[in-house]
Amino acid sequence: MISRHRRLFVATAVIGAVADQVGKLWAVAHLGGLHDRQVTLGPLRFELSRNSGAAFGFGRGLTPWITAISVAAVLALGYAGWRSRSRAWALALGLTTAGAAGNLIDRLTRAPGFGRGAVVDWIKLPFYGPVFNLADVMLRLGILLGFTLLIRGGAPRRGSSDEADGAGPAV
């Protein structure tokens, strides 16, 4: 039987990656085309952007390398998330995996080709410079939660079931 922590990790990672891809499909369908459009909803502005580099557009031209690193990261995060023994770590690793996987899917499936695809960004806030996507949000939330757990409880380690409430540092 699969543990609660594994189910939480898998559900978070899969639902997060799917939500990211649905958002990107909407953005490409409604914001792209011959005349790129913008949609405004309060302080949010939705505009289509494609990023072949890493965070903040750094590393343009290195997309195959970024893709390879992303594959390794998703595999490592998946392994760590599967072995997590606390709800908090399962959630943190699930969010981080969802974000990394969501952007990796773009690199593997979008133009200009396999392993060289540009990530679709589509969310813009007035107080935040770059355009981003749901995968970026999940990635940052997962990393923030992970750092908070590290600061609060030390380095993650394989723990016993009495640490399963999320209060301990066990992964």
Coordinates of N, CA and C in Angstrom, one line a residue:
M1 N 0.8 -1.2 0.0 CA 0.0 0.0 0.0 C 0.9 1.2 0.0
I2 N 0.5 2.2 -0.7 CA 1.3 3.5 -0.8 C 1.0 4.4 0.4
S3 N 2.0 4.9 1.0 CA 1.8 5.7 2.2 C 1.1 7.0 1.8
R4 N 0.6 7.7 2.9 CA -0.1 9.0 2.7 C 0.9 10.0 2.2
H5 N 2.2 9.9 2.6 CA 3.1 10.9 2.1 C 3.5 10.7 0.7
R6 N 3.5 9.5 0.2 CA 3.8 9.2 -1.2 C 2.6 9.7 -2.0
R7 N 1.4 9.4 -1.6 CA 0.2 9.9 -2.3 C 0.2 11.4 -2.4
L8 N 0.5 12.1 -1.3 CA 0.5 13.5 -1.3 C 1.6 14.1 -2.2
F9 N 2.7 13.5 -2.2 CA 3.8 13.9 -3.1 C 3.4 13.7 -4.6
V10 N 2.9 12.5 -4.9 CA 2.5 12.2 -6.3 C 1.4 13.1 -6.7
A11 N 0.3 13.2 -5.9 CA -0.8 14.1 -6.3 C -0.4 15.5 -6.5
T12 N 0.5 16.1 -5.6 CA 0.9 17.4 -5.7 C 1.7 17.6 -7.0
A13 N 2.6 16.7 -7.3 CA 3.5 16.8 -8.4 C 2.7 16.7 -9.7
V14 N 1.8 15.7 -9.8 CA 1.0 15.5 -11.0 C 0.0 16.6 -11.3
I15 N -0.8 16.9 -10.2 CA -1.8 18.0 -10.4 C -1.2 19.3 -10.7
G16 N -0.1 19.6 -10.0 CA 0.7 20.8 -10.3 C 1.2 20.9 -11.7
A17 N 1.8 19.9 -12.2 CA 2.3 19.9 -13.6 C 1.2 20.0 -14.6
V18 N 0.1 19.3 -14.3 CA -1.1 19.4 -15.2 C -1.7 20.8 -15.2
A19 N -1.9 21.4 -14.0 CA -2.4 22.7 -14.0 C -1.5 23.7 -14.7
D20 N -0.2 23.5 -14.6 CA 0.7 24.4 -15.3 C 0.5 24.3 -16.8
Q21 N 0.4 23.1 -17.3 CA 0.3 22.8 -18.8 C -1.1 23.4 -19.3
V22 N -2.1 23.2 -18.4 CA -3.5 23.8 -18.8 C -3.4 25.3 -18.9
G23 N -2.7 25.9 -18.0 CA -2.5 27.4 -18.0 C -1.8 27.8 -19.3
K24 N -0.7 27.0 -19.6 CA 0.1 27.4 -20.8 C -0.7 27.2 -22.1
L25 N -1.5 26.1 -22.1 CA -2.4 25.9 -23.3 C -3.4 27.0 -23.5
W26 N -4.0 27.5 -22.3 CA -4.9 28.6 -22.4 C -4.1 29.9 -22.9
A27 N -2.9 30.1 -22.4 CA -2.2 31.3 -22.8 C -1.8 31.3 -24.3
V28 N -1.4 30.2 -24.8 CA -1.0 30.1 -26.2 C -2.3 30.3 -27.0
A29 N -3.4 29.7 -26.6 CA -4.6 29.8 -27.4 C -5.2 31.2 -27.4
H30 N -5.1 31.9 -26.3 CA -5.8 33.1 -26.1 C -4.9 34.4 -26.2
L31 N -3.7 34.2 -26.0 CA -2.8 35.4 -26.0 C -1.8 35.4 -27.2
G32 N -1.7 34.3 -27.9 CA -0.8 34.2 -29.1 C -1.5 34.6 -30.4
G33 N -0.9 34.2 -31.4 CA -1.4 34.4 -32.8 C -0.7 35.5 -33.5
L34 N -1.3 36.0 -34.5 CA -0.7 37.1 -35.4 C -0.5 38.3 -34.6
H35 N -1.4 38.7 -33.7 CA -1.3 39.9 -32.9 C -1.3 39.5 -31.5
D36 N -0.2 39.4 -30.8 CA -0.1 39.1 -29.4 C -1.0 40.0 -28.6
R37 N -1.8 39.4 -27.8 CA -2.8 40.1 -27.0 C -2.4 40.1 -25.5
Q38 N -2.9 41.0 -24.8 CA -2.8 41.0 -23.3 C -4.2 41.1 -22.7
V39 N -4.3 40.4 -21.6 CA -5.6 40.4 -20.8 C -5.2 40.9 -19.5
T40 N -6.0 41.9 -19.0 CA -5.8 42.4 -17.6 C -6.9 42.0 -16.7
L41 N -6.5 41.6 -15.5 CA -7.5 41.2 -14.5 C -7.0 41.8 -13.2
G42 N -7.5 43.0 -12.8 CA -7.0 43.6 -11.7 C -5.5 43.9 -11.8
P43 N -4.7 43.6 -10.8 CA -3.2 43.9 -11.0 C -2.5 42.8 -11.9
L44 N -3.2 41.7 -12.2 CA -2.6 40.7 -13.1 C -2.7 41.1 -14.5
R45 N -1.6 40.9 -15.2 CA -1.7 41.1 -16.7 C -1.2 39.8 -17.3
F46 N -1.9 39.3 -18.2 CA -1.6 38.0 -18.9 C -1.0 38.4 -20.3
E47 N 0.2 38.0 -20.5 CA 0.8 38.3 -21.8 C 1.7 37.1 -22.2
L48 N 1.8 36.7 -23.4 CA 2.5 35.5 -23.8 C 4.0 35.9 -24.0
S49 N 4.8 35.0 -23.5 CA 6.3 35.2 -23.6 C 6.9 33.8 -23.7
R50 N 8.0 33.7 -24.4 CA 8.7 32.4 -24.5 C 10.1 32.6 -24.0
N51 N 10.5 31.7 -23.2 CA 11.9 31.8 -22.6 C 12.7 30.5 -22.9
S52 N 13.7 30.7 -23.7 CA 14.6 29.5 -24.0 C 15.7 29.3 -23.0
G53 N 15.8 30.3 -22.1 CA 16.8 30.2 -21.1 C 16.3 29.7 -19.7
A54 N 17.1 30.0 -18.7 CA 16.7 29.5 -17.3 C 15.9 30.7 -16.7
A55 N 15.9 30.7 -15.4 CA 15.2 31.8 -14.6 C 15.6 33.2 -15.1
F56 N 14.7 34.1 -15.2 CA 14.9 35.4 -15.6 C 15.6 35.6 -17.0
G57 N 15.5 34.5 -17.8 CA 16.0 34.5 -19.2 C 17.5 34.3 -19.3
F58 N 18.2 34.0 -18.1 CA 19.6 33.7 -18.2 C 19.9 32.4 -18.9
G59 N 20.9 32.3 -19.6 CA 21.3 31.1 -20.3 C 20.7 30.8 -21.6
R60 N 20.2 31.8 -22.2 CA 19.6 31.6 -23.6 C 20.7 31.0 -24.5
G61 N 20.4 30.1 -25.3 CA 21.3 29.4 -26.1 C 21.9 28.2 -25.4
L62 N 21.6 28.0 -24.2 CA 22.0 26.8 -23.5 C 20.9 25.8 -23.2
T63 N 19.8 25.9 -24.0 CA 18.6 25.1 -23.7 C 18.8 23.6 -23.6
P64 N 19.6 23.0 -24.5 CA 19.9 21.6 -24.3 C 20.5 21.2 -23.0
W65 N 21.4 22.0 -22.5 CA 22.0 21.8 -21.2 C 21.0 22.0 -20.0
I66 N 20.2 23.1 -20.2 CA 19.2 23.3 -19.2 C 18.2 22.2 -19.1
T67 N 17.9 21.6 -20.3 CA 17.0 20.5 -20.4 C 17.6 19.3 -19.7
A68 N 18.8 19.0 -19.9 CA 19.5 17.9 -19.3 C 19.5 18.0 -17.7
I69 N 19.9 19.2 -17.3 CA 19.9 19.5 -15.9 C 18.5 19.3 -15.3
S70 N 17.4 19.8 -16.0 CA 16.1 19.7 -15.6 C 15.6 18.2 -15.5
V71 N 16.0 17.4 -16.4 CA 15.7 16.0 -16.3 C 16.3 15.4 -15.1
A72 N 17.6 15.7 -14.8 CA 18.2 15.2 -13.6 C 17.5 15.7 -12.3
A73 N 17.2 16.9 -12.3 CA 16.5 17.5 -11.2 C 15.1 16.9 -10.9
V74 N 14.4 16.7 -12.0 CA 13.0 16.1 -11.8 C 13.2 14.6 -11.3
L75 N 14.2 13.9 -11.8 CA 14.4 12.5 -11.3 C 14.8 12.5 -9.8
A76 N 15.8 13.4 -9.5 CA 16.2 13.5 -8.1 C 15.1 13.9 -7.1
L77 N 14.3 14.9 -7.6 CA 13.2 15.4 -6.8 C 12.1 14.3 -6.6
G78 N 11.9 13.6 -7.7 CA 11.0 12.4 -7.6 C 11.4 11.4 -6.7
Y79 N 12.7 11.0 -6.7 CA 13.2 10.1 -5.8 C 13.1 10.5 -4.3
A80 N 13.5 11.8 -4.1 CA 13.4 12.3 -2.7 C 11.9 12.4 -2.2
G81 N 11.1 12.9 -3.1 CA 9.6 13.0 -2.8 C 9.0 11.6 -2.5
W82 N 9.4 10.6 -3.3 CA 8.8 9.3 -3.1 C 9.3 8.7 -1.7
R83 N 10.4 9.1 -1.3 CA 11.0 8.6 0.0 C 10.6 9.5 1.2
S84 N 9.9 10.6 1.0 CA 9.6 11.6 2.0 C 8.7 10.8 3.1
R85 N 9.0 11.2 4.3 CA 8.2 10.6 5.4 C 7.5 11.6 6.3
S86 N 7.3 12.8 5.8 CA 6.5 13.8 6.5 C 5.6 14.5 5.4
R87 N 4.5 15.0 5.9 CA 3.6 15.7 5.0 C 4.2 16.9 4.4
A88 N 4.9 17.7 5.3 CA 5.5 18.9 4.9 C 6.5 18.7 3.8
W89 N 7.4 17.7 4.0 CA 8.4 17.5 3.0 C 7.8 16.9 1.7
A90 N 6.8 16.1 1.8 CA 6.1 15.6 0.6 C 5.5 16.7 -0.2
L91 N 4.9 17.7 0.5 CA 4.3 18.8 -0.1 C 5.4 19.7 -0.8
A92 N 6.4 20.0 0.0 CA 7.5 20.8 -0.6 C 8.1 20.2 -1.8
L93 N 8.4 18.9 -1.7 CA 9.1 18.2 -2.8 C 8.1 18.0 -4.0
G94 N 6.8 17.9 -3.7 CA 5.8 17.8 -4.7 C 5.6 19.0 -5.5
L95 N 5.6 20.2 -4.8 CA 5.5 21.5 -5.5 C 6.7 21.7 -6.3
T96 N 7.9 21.5 -5.8 CA 9.1 21.7 -6.5 C 9.2 20.8 -7.7
T97 N 8.8 19.5 -7.6 CA 8.8 18.6 -8.7 C 7.8 19.1 -9.8
A98 N 6.6 19.5 -9.3 CA 5.6 20.0 -10.3 C 6.1 21.2 -11.1
G99 N 6.8 22.1 -10.4 CA 7.3 23.3 -11.2 C 8.4 22.9 -12.1
A100 N 9.4 22.0 -11.7 CA 10.5 21.6 -12.5 C 9.9 20.8 -13.7
A101 N 9.0 19.9 -13.4 CA 8.4 19.1 -14.5 C 7.6 19.9 -15.5
G102 N 6.8 20.9 -15.0 CA 6.0 21.7 -15.9 C 6.9 22.4 -16.9
N103 N 8.0 23.0 -16.5 CA 8.9 23.7 -17.4 C 9.7 22.7 -18.3
L104 N 10.0 21.5 -17.7 CA 10.7 20.5 -18.5 C 9.8 20.0 -19.7
I105 N 8.5 19.8 -19.4 CA 7.6 19.4 -20.5 C 7.7 20.4 -21.6
D106 N 7.7 21.7 -21.4 CA 7.8 22.7 -22.4 C 9.1 22.5 -23.2
R107 N 10.2 22.3 -22.5 CA 11.5 22.1 -23.2 C 11.6 20.8 -24.0
L108 N 10.8 19.8 -23.6 CA 10.8 18.6 -24.4 C 9.8 18.6 -25.6
T109 N 8.7 19.4 -25.5 CA 7.6 19.3 -26.4 C 7.4 20.5 -27.3
R110 N 7.9 21.7 -27.0 CA 7.6 22.9 -27.7 C 8.7 23.2 -28.7
A111 N 8.4 24.1 -29.6 CA 9.3 24.6 -30.7 C 10.5 25.3 -30.0
P112 N 11.7 25.1 -30.6 CA 11.9 24.6 -31.9 C 12.2 23.1 -32.0
G113 N 12.1 22.4 -30.9 CA 12.2 20.9 -31.1 C 12.5 20.3 -29.7
F114 N 12.6 18.9 -29.7 CA 12.8 18.1 -28.6 C 14.1 18.5 -27.8
G115 N 13.9 18.9 -26.6 CA 15.1 19.2 -25.8 C 15.5 20.7 -25.9
R116 N 14.9 21.4 -26.9 CA 15.3 22.8 -27.2 C 14.2 23.7 -27.1
G117 N 13.0 23.2 -26.6 CA 11.8 24.1 -26.6 C 11.9 25.2 -25.6
A118 N 11.2 26.2 -25.9 CA 11.1 27.4 -25.1 C 9.9 27.3 -24.1
V119 N 10.1 27.7 -22.9 CA 9.1 27.7 -21.8 C 8.1 28.8 -22.1
V120 N 6.8 28.5 -21.9 CA 5.8 29.5 -22.1 C 5.6 30.2 -20.8
D121 N 5.7 31.5 -20.8 CA 5.4 32.3 -19.6 C 4.3 33.2 -20.0
W122 N 3.4 33.5 -19.0 CA 2.2 34.3 -19.3 C 1.6 35.1 -18.2
I123 N 2.2 35.1 -17.1 CA 1.6 35.9 -15.9 C 2.6 37.1 -15.6
K124 N 2.0 38.2 -15.5 CA 2.8 39.4 -15.2 C 2.2 40.2 -14.1
L125 N 3.0 40.6 -13.1 CA 2.6 41.4 -12.0 C 3.2 42.7 -12.0
P126 N 2.6 43.8 -11.6 CA 3.1 45.2 -11.8 C 4.4 45.4 -10.9
F127 N 4.5 44.6 -9.8 CA 5.6 44.8 -8.9 C 6.7 43.8 -9.1
Y128 N 6.6 42.9 -10.1 CA 7.6 41.9 -10.3 C 8.0 41.9 -11.8
G129 N 9.3 42.0 -12.0 CA 9.8 42.2 -13.4 C 9.4 41.2 -14.4
P130 N 9.9 40.0 -14.3 CA 9.7 39.0 -15.4 C 8.3 38.5 -15.5
V131 N 8.0 38.0 -16.7 CA 6.7 37.3 -17.0 C 7.0 35.8 -16.5
F132 N 6.1 35.2 -15.9 CA 6.3 33.8 -15.3 C 5.1 33.0 -15.6
N133 N 5.1 31.7 -15.1 CA 4.0 30.8 -15.3 C 3.7 30.1 -14.0
L134 N 2.7 29.2 -14.0 CA 2.3 28.5 -12.7 C 3.5 27.6 -12.3
A135 N 4.2 27.0 -13.2 CA 5.3 26.1 -12.8 C 6.4 26.9 -12.0
D136 N 6.6 28.2 -12.4 CA 7.6 29.0 -11.6 C 7.0 29.3 -10.2
V137 N 5.7 29.5 -10.1 CA 5.1 29.7 -8.8 C 5.3 28.5 -7.9
M138 N 5.0 27.3 -8.4 CA 5.1 26.1 -7.6 C 6.5 25.8 -7.3
L139 N 7.4 26.0 -8.2 CA 8.8 25.8 -7.9 C 9.3 26.7 -6.8
R140 N 9.0 28.0 -6.8 CA 9.4 28.9 -5.7 C 8.7 28.6 -4.4
L141 N 7.4 28.2 -4.4 CA 6.7 27.9 -3.2 C 7.3 26.6 -2.6
G142 N 7.6 25.6 -3.4 CA 8.2 24.4 -2.9 C 9.6 24.6 -2.3
I143 N 10.4 25.4 -3.0 CA 11.8 25.8 -2.5 C 11.7 26.6 -1.2
L144 N 10.7 27.5 -1.1 CA 10.5 28.3 0.1 C 10.1 27.4 1.3
L145 N 9.2 26.5 1.0 CA 8.7 25.6 2.1 C 9.9 24.7 2.5
G146 N 10.7 24.2 1.5 CA 11.8 23.4 1.9 C 12.8 24.1 2.7
F147 N 13.2 25.4 2.3 CA 14.1 26.2 3.2 C 13.6 26.4 4.5
T148 N 12.3 26.7 4.6 CA 11.6 26.9 5.9 C 11.7 25.6 6.8
L149 N 11.5 24.5 6.2 CA 11.6 23.2 6.9 C 13.1 23.0 7.4
L150 N 14.0 23.3 6.5 CA 15.4 23.1 6.9 C 15.8 24.0 8.0
I151 N 15.4 25.3 8.0 CA 15.7 26.2 9.0 C 15.1 25.8 10.3
R152 N 13.8 25.4 10.2 CA 13.1 25.0 11.4 C 13.5 23.7 12.1
G153 N 13.9 22.8 11.2 CA 14.2 21.5 11.8 C 15.4 20.8 11.4
G154 N 16.3 21.5 10.7 CA 17.6 20.8 10.3 C 17.4 20.1 9.0
A155 N 18.5 19.4 8.6 CA 18.6 18.8 7.3 C 17.6 17.6 7.3
P156 N 17.0 17.4 6.1 CA 16.0 16.3 6.0 C 16.8 15.0 6.1
R157 N 16.1 14.0 6.7 CA 16.7 12.6 6.8 C 15.6 11.6 6.8
R158 N 16.0 10.4 6.5 CA 15.0 9.4 6.6 C 14.5 9.2 8.0
G159 N 13.2 9.3 8.2 CA 12.7 9.3 9.6 C 11.8 8.1 9.9
S160 N 11.4 8.1 11.1 CA 10.5 7.0 11.5 C 9.1 7.6 11.4
S161 N 8.1 6.7 11.6 CA 6.7 7.1 11.4 C 6.2 8.1 12.4
D162 N 7.0 8.2 13.6 CA 6.5 9.2 14.6 C 6.8 10.6 14.1
E163 N 7.6 10.8 13.0 CA 7.9 12.1 12.5 C 6.9 12.4 11.3
A164 N 6.0 11.5 11.2 CA 5.1 11.6 10.0 C 4.1 12.7 10.1
D165 N 4.0 13.5 11.1 CA 3.1 14.6 11.2 C 3.5 15.8 10.6
G166 N 4.7 15.8 10.0 CA 5.2 17.0 9.3 C 6.0 18.0 10.2
A167 N 6.0 17.7 11.5 CA 6.7 18.6 12.4 C 8.2 18.4 12.5
G168 N 8.6 17.2 12.2 CA 10.0 16.9 12.2 C 10.7 17.1 10.9
P169 N 12.0 17.0 10.9 CA 12.8 17.2 9.7 C 12.9 16.0 8.8
A170 N 12.2 15.0 9.0 CA 12.3 13.8 8.2 C 11.8 14.1 6.8
V171 N 12.5 13.5 5.8 CA 12.1 13.6 4.4 C 11.1 12.4 4.2

